[in-house]
Amino acid sequence: MKLNTVCVQGGYTPGNGEPRQIPIIQSTTFKYDTSEDMGKLFDLEETGYFYSRLQNPTCDMVAQKLAMLEGGTAAMLTGSGQAANFFALFNICSCGDHIVASNSIYGGTFNLISVTMAKMGIETTFVEPDCSEEELNKAFRPNTKVVFGETIANPALTVLDIEKFASAAHAHGVPLIVDNTFATPVNCRPIEWGADIVTHSTTKYIDGHGATVGGAIIDGGKFDWMAHADKFPGLCTPDDSYHGITYAERFGKEGAFITKCTSQLMRDFGSVQSPQNAFYINLGLESLHVRMKRHCENGLAVAQYLKNHPKIAYVIYSGLEGDKYYETAKKYLPNGTCGVVSFGLKGGRQAASTFMKSLKMCAIETHVADARTCCLNPATSTHRQMTDEQLVAAGVPAELVRLSVGLEDIEDLIADLSQALDKC
Ligand SMILES: *Cc1c(COP(=O)(O)O)cnc(C)c1O
């Protein structure tokens, strides 16, 4: 199946007389004839369902579709993108370990890593996404366990040189996790470029209609945990909390990461996706390939319009010729980047505020990747914890507006931007 077909049909093939749409298995638990039958599931000797905090058939169908879309071997849904990134990192890092991360990442992930995970004894060295290989290599320590970045960073829109980050990670015997939320597998498949694990906030383009908060983790199934067994005791030595299972031995490169993440972290933290929400996510996936094309067309048209406007100081959109990341995007995202365009107003913080207030159709929201166009001034909202220096370092100075271009008619969109700019 080609990618477009996987969006529509992947993950579920109904049998004769079965529902055409994926069934919503709205059940906390599952019934067995004997305790022994159920025991085999608890021991991970057989696959099956026993409690929806661990696994649910509806969620698994959607996870399977995402695994197919990303070219991975196993996947799981989580209750949010935050949970996905936390689980993906914490599945291989614990107290005393170290992370190397791009500093151009989502504000929520920045807090998760730099504040909350620091309290858990996990330290992070942030690097510029454009750092040299030498600078990148210098960030590693003997206790580094993972490298993290975003394909297209939210909201700075930097494009990650995935091959550079993957080769540095692999040279140090650790995996690369890439948050592929903004690109989606329609526009980039990080595993093909060397990433080992991919995460998503499915809340964004995958849902695409502002209906459901969710996340996903997909394992590329290529990282050889056993070859670096000393670094990853959680995967390579017996799990006493799970009947002494050694995940990497029992489930191999293809299954160890997701099995451990499900049976250990989801069991203990319980940031589970609901079957009803998984159903909505799947509805979004069915049209993802069609919507992404339109988001990118509208995004590019808006970027071109703004670029030529006298009140605009700069436009950040890697699909736009002349953008700092144009060449990187051409390599990793040849079919389009995303619908998010950032720009700075010449009038600074005040003009940004007037502009936002004057919009009629584009709504102010803490959201992106919706069918409806929305916008945000990160300095006064999502990134308000950061100092001015951190804002600049994260690529979101005070005058910056992030516009998530939706699926409306482009003429209506430009008319709204135009009348709002007239008031600035
Ligand atoms: C929104 C977002 C997240 C967090 O996802 P939630 O679903 O809001 O928890 C993580 N990473 C990126 C790139 C995001 O855009």
Coordinates of C-alpha atoms and ligand atoms in Angstrom, one line a residue:
M1 CA 0.0 0.0 0.0
K2 CA 1.2 3.5 -0.8
L3 CA 1.2 6.1 2.0
N4 CA -2.1 7.7 0.8
T5 CA -3.8 4.3 0.9
V6 CA -2.4 3.6 4.4
C7 CA -4.0 6.8 5.6
V8 CA -7.3 5.6 4.5
Q9 CA -7.2 1.9 5.0
G10 CA -4.2 1.0 7.2
G11 CA -4.5 -0.8 10.6
Y12 CA -7.8 -2.4 10.1
T13 CA -9.1 -4.9 7.6
P14 CA -12.7 -6.0 8.4
G15 CA -13.7 -9.6 7.8
N16 CA -16.9 -10.8 6.2
G17 CA -19.9 -8.9 7.7
E18 CA -17.8 -6.9 10.1
P19 CA -18.1 -3.1 10.6
R20 CA -16.6 -1.0 7.8
Q21 CA -15.4 1.6 10.3
I22 CA -13.1 0.7 13.2
P23 CA -15.2 -0.5 16.1
I24 CA -15.0 1.5 19.3
I25 CA -14.3 -1.1 22.0
Q26 CA -15.7 0.9 24.9
S27 CA -14.7 -1.7 27.5
T28 CA -12.3 -1.4 30.5
T29 CA -11.8 -5.1 30.7
F30 CA -11.9 -8.3 28.7
K31 CA -13.3 -11.7 29.7
Y32 CA -11.5 -15.0 29.9
D33 CA -12.6 -18.6 30.3
T34 CA -9.8 -19.6 32.7
S35 CA -7.4 -17.7 35.0
E36 CA -4.6 -19.6 33.2
D37 CA -5.6 -18.0 29.9
M38 CA -5.5 -14.6 31.4
G39 CA -2.2 -15.4 33.2
K40 CA -0.4 -15.9 29.9
L41 CA -1.3 -12.3 29.0
F42 CA 0.0 -11.0 32.2
D43 CA 3.3 -12.9 31.7
L44 CA 3.4 -11.4 28.1
E45 CA 3.5 -15.0 26.8
E46 CA 0.6 -14.3 24.6
T47 CA -0.8 -11.1 23.1
G48 CA -4.3 -10.1 23.9
Y49 CA -6.3 -7.7 26.1
F50 CA -7.1 -7.6 29.7
Y51 CA -7.4 -4.0 30.9
S52 CA -7.7 -0.9 28.7
R53 CA -5.1 1.0 30.7
L54 CA -2.5 -1.3 29.1
Q55 CA -4.0 -2.0 25.7
N56 CA -7.3 -1.6 23.9
P57 CA -8.2 -3.0 20.5
T58 CA -9.4 0.4 19.1
C59 CA -6.3 2.2 20.2
D60 CA -4.1 -0.6 18.8
M61 CA -5.7 -0.4 15.3
V62 CA -4.9 3.3 15.2
A63 CA -1.4 2.7 16.6
Q64 CA -0.9 0.1 13.9
K65 CA -1.9 2.6 11.2
L66 CA 0.6 5.1 12.6
A67 CA 3.4 2.4 12.7
M68 CA 2.7 1.7 9.0
L69 CA 2.7 5.4 8.1
E70 CA 6.0 6.0 9.8
G71 CA 7.6 2.8 8.6
G72 CA 8.0 1.5 12.2
T73 CA 7.6 -1.9 13.7
A74 CA 5.5 -1.1 16.8
A75 CA 3.5 1.8 18.1
M76 CA 1.3 2.9 21.0
L77 CA -1.1 5.8 21.6
T78 CA -0.9 8.0 24.7
G79 CA -3.4 10.5 26.2
S80 CA -1.4 13.5 24.9
G81 CA 1.7 14.5 23.0
Q82 CA 3.3 15.4 26.4
A83 CA 2.8 11.9 27.6
A84 CA 4.3 10.5 24.4
N85 CA 7.5 12.5 24.7
F86 CA 7.8 11.9 28.4
F87 CA 7.2 8.1 28.0
A88 CA 9.6 7.9 25.0
L89 CA 12.4 9.6 27.0
F90 CA 11.7 8.0 30.4
N91 CA 11.6 4.6 28.8
I92 CA 15.4 4.8 28.4
C93 CA 16.5 7.4 30.8
S94 CA 16.4 7.3 34.6
C95 CA 17.9 9.2 37.5
G96 CA 21.5 10.0 36.9
D97 CA 21.2 9.9 33.1
H98 CA 21.6 12.6 30.5
I99 CA 19.8 13.8 27.4
V100 CA 21.1 15.8 24.4
A101 CA 18.2 17.9 22.9
S102 CA 17.8 20.5 20.3
N103 CA 17.0 23.8 22.0
S104 CA 14.4 24.5 19.3
I105 CA 11.5 22.5 20.6
Y106 CA 7.9 22.9 21.8
G107 CA 7.6 24.9 25.0
G108 CA 5.9 22.1 26.8
T109 CA 8.6 19.7 25.9
F110 CA 11.2 22.2 27.0
N111 CA 9.6 22.5 30.4
L112 CA 9.2 18.7 30.7
I113 CA 12.9 18.1 30.0
S114 CA 14.5 21.2 31.6
V115 CA 12.3 21.4 34.8
T116 CA 10.3 18.3 35.5
M117 CA 12.7 15.6 34.3
A118 CA 15.6 17.6 35.9
K119 CA 13.7 17.1 39.3
M120 CA 13.8 13.4 38.5
G121 CA 17.6 13.5 38.3
I122 CA 17.8 13.5 34.5
E123 CA 20.0 16.3 33.1
T124 CA 19.8 17.8 29.6
T125 CA 22.3 19.6 27.4
F126 CA 20.5 21.8 24.8
V127 CA 22.2 22.4 21.5
E128 CA 21.4 24.7 18.6
P129 CA 19.7 22.7 15.8
D130 CA 22.3 24.3 13.4
C131 CA 25.3 23.4 15.6
S132 CA 28.3 21.9 13.9
E133 CA 29.0 18.1 14.2
E134 CA 31.8 19.0 16.5
E135 CA 29.6 21.1 18.8
L136 CA 27.0 18.3 18.8
N137 CA 29.5 15.6 19.7
K138 CA 30.8 17.8 22.6
A139 CA 27.3 17.8 24.2
F140 CA 27.5 14.0 24.9
R141 CA 28.6 12.6 28.2
P142 CA 29.3 9.0 29.3
N143 CA 25.8 8.9 30.8
T144 CA 24.0 10.3 27.8
K145 CA 21.1 7.9 26.8
V146 CA 19.2 9.7 24.1
V147 CA 19.1 12.5 21.6
F148 CA 15.9 14.5 21.0
G149 CA 14.7 17.0 18.4
E150 CA 11.6 18.0 16.3
T151 CA 11.4 17.6 12.5
I152 CA 9.8 21.1 12.2
A153 CA 10.1 22.8 15.6
N154 CA 7.0 24.3 17.2
P155 CA 6.9 27.3 17.1
A156 CA 10.3 28.3 15.8
L157 CA 9.9 26.3 12.6
T158 CA 13.5 25.3 12.4
V159 CA 14.0 22.1 10.4
L160 CA 16.1 19.4 12.0
D161 CA 19.0 17.9 10.1
I162 CA 17.9 14.4 11.0
E163 CA 20.9 12.7 9.5
K164 CA 23.3 14.8 11.4
F165 CA 21.6 14.2 14.7
A166 CA 21.1 10.5 14.0
S167 CA 24.7 9.9 13.1
A168 CA 25.9 11.7 16.3
A169 CA 23.5 9.7 18.4
H170 CA 24.6 6.4 16.8
A171 CA 28.3 7.2 17.1
H172 CA 27.7 7.5 20.9
G173 CA 25.6 4.3 21.0
V174 CA 22.3 6.0 21.8
P175 CA 19.0 6.4 19.8
L176 CA 17.5 9.5 18.3
I177 CA 13.9 10.4 19.1
V178 CA 12.2 12.8 16.7
D179 CA 8.9 14.5 17.4
N180 CA 7.3 14.5 14.0
T181 CA 4.1 16.4 14.9
F182 CA 4.3 19.3 12.5
A183 CA 5.6 17.4 9.4
T184 CA 3.4 14.3 9.9
P185 CA 4.4 11.1 8.1
V186 CA 2.8 12.5 5.0
N187 CA 5.6 15.0 4.6
C188 CA 8.5 13.4 6.4
R189 CA 9.3 9.9 7.7
P190 CA 12.2 10.4 10.1
I191 CA 12.9 6.7 10.5
E192 CA 14.0 6.6 6.9
W193 CA 16.6 9.3 7.7
G194 CA 18.0 7.5 10.7
A195 CA 15.7 8.4 13.6
D196 CA 15.0 5.4 15.9
I197 CA 11.8 6.5 17.6
V198 CA 9.2 8.9 16.4
T199 CA 6.7 10.7 18.6
H200 CA 3.6 12.7 17.8
S201 CA 1.1 15.0 19.4
T202 CA -1.8 13.6 17.4
T203 CA -3.7 16.6 18.7
K204 CA -2.3 18.6 15.8
Y205 CA -2.5 17.7 12.1
I206 CA -3.3 14.0 12.7
D207 CA -6.6 14.9 14.4
G208 CA -6.7 18.0 12.3
H209 CA -10.1 19.3 13.5
G210 CA -9.3 20.5 17.1
A211 CA -11.3 17.7 18.6
T212 CA -9.0 15.4 20.5
V213 CA -5.9 15.6 22.6
G214 CA -3.6 12.7 22.0
G215 CA -0.1 11.4 21.4
A216 CA 1.7 8.5 19.9
I217 CA 5.1 6.7 20.0
I218 CA 6.4 4.7 17.0
D219 CA 9.5 2.5 17.2
G220 CA 11.5 2.1 14.0
G221 CA 12.7 -1.3 15.3
K222 CA 16.3 -0.7 14.2
F223 CA 18.1 0.3 17.3
D224 CA 20.2 -2.6 18.7
W225 CA 19.7 -2.2 22.5
M226 CA 21.7 -5.4 23.3
A227 CA 24.7 -4.0 21.5
H228 CA 24.7 -1.2 24.1
A229 CA 23.3 -3.3 27.0
D230 CA 25.4 -1.4 29.6
K231 CA 23.6 1.8 28.7
F232 CA 20.1 0.5 28.7
P233 CA 19.6 -1.8 31.7
G234 CA 15.9 -1.2 31.6
L235 CA 15.6 -3.0 28.3
C236 CA 18.6 -5.4 28.6
T237 CA 18.3 -6.8 32.1
P238 CA 15.4 -8.6 33.8
D239 CA 12.4 -6.4 34.8
D240 CA 11.7 -7.5 38.4
S241 CA 8.3 -5.7 38.2
Y242 CA 7.4 -7.9 35.2
H243 CA 8.3 -11.5 36.1
G244 CA 11.9 -11.0 35.3
I245 CA 11.3 -10.4 31.6
T246 CA 14.3 -9.0 29.6
Y247 CA 12.5 -6.9 27.0
A248 CA 15.3 -6.7 24.4
E249 CA 15.8 -10.5 24.6
R250 CA 12.2 -11.5 24.5
F251 CA 10.8 -9.0 22.0
G252 CA 13.9 -8.1 19.9
K253 CA 14.8 -4.8 18.3
E254 CA 11.3 -4.6 16.7
G255 CA 9.2 -4.9 19.9
A256 CA 11.2 -4.3 23.0
F257 CA 10.8 -0.5 23.3
I258 CA 7.0 -0.3 22.9
T259 CA 6.4 -3.5 25.0
K260 CA 8.4 -2.0 27.9
C261 CA 6.8 1.4 27.5
T262 CA 3.3 -0.2 27.5
S263 CA 3.8 -2.8 30.2
Q264 CA 5.8 -0.6 32.5
L265 CA 5.2 3.1 32.0
M266 CA 1.6 2.9 30.9
R267 CA 0.9 0.5 33.6
D268 CA 2.4 2.8 36.2
F269 CA 1.5 6.3 34.9
G270 CA -1.7 5.5 33.0
S271 CA -1.7 8.4 30.5
V272 CA -3.9 6.3 28.3
Q273 CA -5.8 7.3 25.2
S274 CA -9.5 6.5 25.2
P275 CA -11.1 4.3 22.5
Q276 CA -13.5 7.0 21.6
N277 CA -10.7 9.5 21.0
A278 CA -8.7 6.9 19.1
F279 CA -11.7 6.7 16.8
Y280 CA -11.6 10.5 16.1
I281 CA -7.8 10.3 15.5
N282 CA -8.4 7.6 12.9
L283 CA -11.0 9.8 11.2
G284 CA -8.4 12.5 11.0
L285 CA -5.8 10.1 9.6
E286 CA -8.2 9.0 6.9
S287 CA -7.9 12.5 5.3
L288 CA -4.4 13.5 6.5
H289 CA -2.8 13.1 3.1
V290 CA -5.4 15.3 1.5
R291 CA -5.5 18.0 4.2
M292 CA -1.7 18.3 4.5
K293 CA -1.4 19.2 0.8
R294 CA -4.0 22.0 1.2
H295 CA -2.4 23.2 4.5
C296 CA 0.9 23.5 2.7
E297 CA -0.5 25.3 -0.3
N298 CA -2.3 27.8 1.8
G299 CA 0.7 28.1 4.1
L300 CA 3.0 28.9 1.2
A301 CA 0.6 31.4 -0.3
V302 CA 0.2 33.2 3.1
A303 CA 4.0 33.2 3.6
Q304 CA 4.5 34.8 0.1
Y305 CA 1.9 37.4 0.8
L306 CA 3.4 38.4 4.1
K307 CA 6.9 38.4 2.8
N308 CA 5.9 41.2 0.4
H309 CA 4.0 43.3 2.9
P310 CA 5.6 46.6 4.1
K311 CA 4.6 46.1 7.8
I312 CA 6.2 42.7 8.1
A313 CA 9.8 42.6 9.2
Y314 CA 10.4 38.9 8.4
V315 CA 8.6 35.7 7.6
I316 CA 9.7 32.2 8.8
Y317 CA 8.5 29.4 6.6
S318 CA 10.9 26.7 5.4
G319 CA 8.8 26.2 2.3
L320 CA 9.6 29.8 1.2
E321 CA 12.6 30.3 -1.0
G322 CA 15.3 32.2 0.8
D323 CA 14.2 30.9 4.2
K324 CA 17.2 29.8 6.4
Y325 CA 15.9 26.2 6.3
Y326 CA 14.7 26.1 2.7
E327 CA 17.5 23.8 1.6
T328 CA 17.1 21.5 4.6
A329 CA 13.3 21.4 4.1
K330 CA 13.9 20.6 0.4
K331 CA 15.9 17.6 1.5
Y332 CA 13.7 16.2 4.3
L333 CA 10.3 17.6 3.3
P334 CA 10.2 17.7 -0.5
N335 CA 6.4 17.6 -0.8
G336 CA 5.7 20.5 1.6
T337 CA 6.4 21.4 5.2
C338 CA 3.3 22.3 7.1
G339 CA 0.7 25.1 7.4
V340 CA 2.4 27.0 10.2
V341 CA 3.9 30.3 9.3
S342 CA 5.7 32.6 11.7
F343 CA 6.4 36.3 11.2
G344 CA 7.5 39.4 13.0
L345 CA 5.8 42.7 12.8
K346 CA 8.0 45.8 12.3
G347 CA 6.1 47.5 15.1
G348 CA 7.3 45.0 17.7
R349 CA 5.3 43.6 20.6
Q350 CA 2.6 46.4 20.4
A351 CA 2.0 45.9 16.7
A352 CA 1.7 42.1 17.2
S353 CA -0.9 42.7 19.8
T354 CA -2.9 45.1 17.6
F355 CA -2.7 42.7 14.7
M356 CA -4.0 39.8 16.7
K357 CA -6.9 41.9 18.1
S358 CA -7.9 43.0 14.6
L359 CA -8.2 39.6 13.0
K360 CA -11.8 38.6 12.2
M361 CA -11.6 35.1 10.8
C362 CA -8.3 33.9 12.2
A363 CA -8.9 33.1 15.9
I364 CA -6.5 33.5 18.8
E365 CA -5.9 30.0 20.2
T366 CA -3.3 27.9 22.0
H367 CA -3.5 25.6 19.1
V368 CA -2.1 24.8 15.7
A369 CA -2.8 22.5 12.9
D370 CA -6.5 22.9 12.9
A371 CA -8.7 23.0 9.8
R372 CA -9.6 26.5 11.0
T373 CA -6.9 29.2 10.9
C374 CA -5.6 30.3 14.3
C375 CA -2.8 32.4 15.7
L376 CA -0.8 33.0 18.8
N377 CA 1.9 35.3 20.2
P378 CA 4.1 32.8 22.0
A379 CA 5.9 35.4 24.2
T380 CA 2.7 36.2 26.0
S381 CA 1.2 32.8 26.1
T382 CA 2.8 29.4 25.6
H383 CA 6.4 30.6 26.2
R384 CA 5.6 33.0 29.0
Q385 CA 7.8 31.1 31.5
M386 CA 10.9 32.0 29.5
T387 CA 13.1 35.0 29.9
D388 CA 13.7 37.3 26.9
E389 CA 17.1 35.6 26.3
Q390 CA 15.5 32.2 26.3
L391 CA 12.8 33.4 24.0
V392 CA 15.4 34.6 21.5
A393 CA 17.3 31.3 21.9
A394 CA 14.2 29.3 21.3
G395 CA 13.5 31.4 18.2
V396 CA 10.3 33.1 19.5
P397 CA 11.1 36.9 20.1
A398 CA 8.3 39.1 21.5
E399 CA 7.1 40.5 18.1
L400 CA 6.6 37.0 16.6
V401 CA 3.2 35.8 15.6
R402 CA 2.6 32.2 14.8
L403 CA -0.2 31.7 12.3
S404 CA -1.5 28.2 11.8
V405 CA -3.0 28.4 8.3
G406 CA -6.1 26.3 7.9
L407 CA -8.1 24.9 5.1
E408 CA -10.2 28.0 4.2
D409 CA -10.2 29.7 0.9
I410 CA -6.9 31.5 0.5
E411 CA -8.6 34.7 -0.8
D412 CA -10.6 34.9 2.5
L413 CA -7.5 34.3 4.5
I414 CA -5.4 37.0 2.8
A415 CA -8.3 39.5 3.1
D416 CA -8.4 39.0 6.8
L417 CA -4.7 39.3 7.2
S418 CA -4.7 42.4 5.0
Q419 CA -7.4 44.3 7.0
A420 CA -5.7 43.5 10.3
L421 CA -2.3 44.7 9.0
D422 CA -3.9 47.9 7.9
K423 CA -4.7 48.7 11.5
C424 CA -1.1 48.1 12.8
Ligands
LIG1 C1 1.5 20.2 20.9 C2 2.8 19.6 20.9 C3 3.2 18.7 21.8 C4 2.4 18.4 23.1 O1 1.3 17.7 22.7 P1 -0.1 17.7 23.5 O2 -1.0 16.8 22.7 O3 -0.6 19.1 23.5 O4 0.2 17.2 24.9 C5 4.5 18.1 21.7 N1 5.3 18.4 20.7 C6 4.9 19.2 19.7 C7 5.8 19.5 18.5 C8 3.7 19.9 19.7 O5 3.3 20.7 18.8

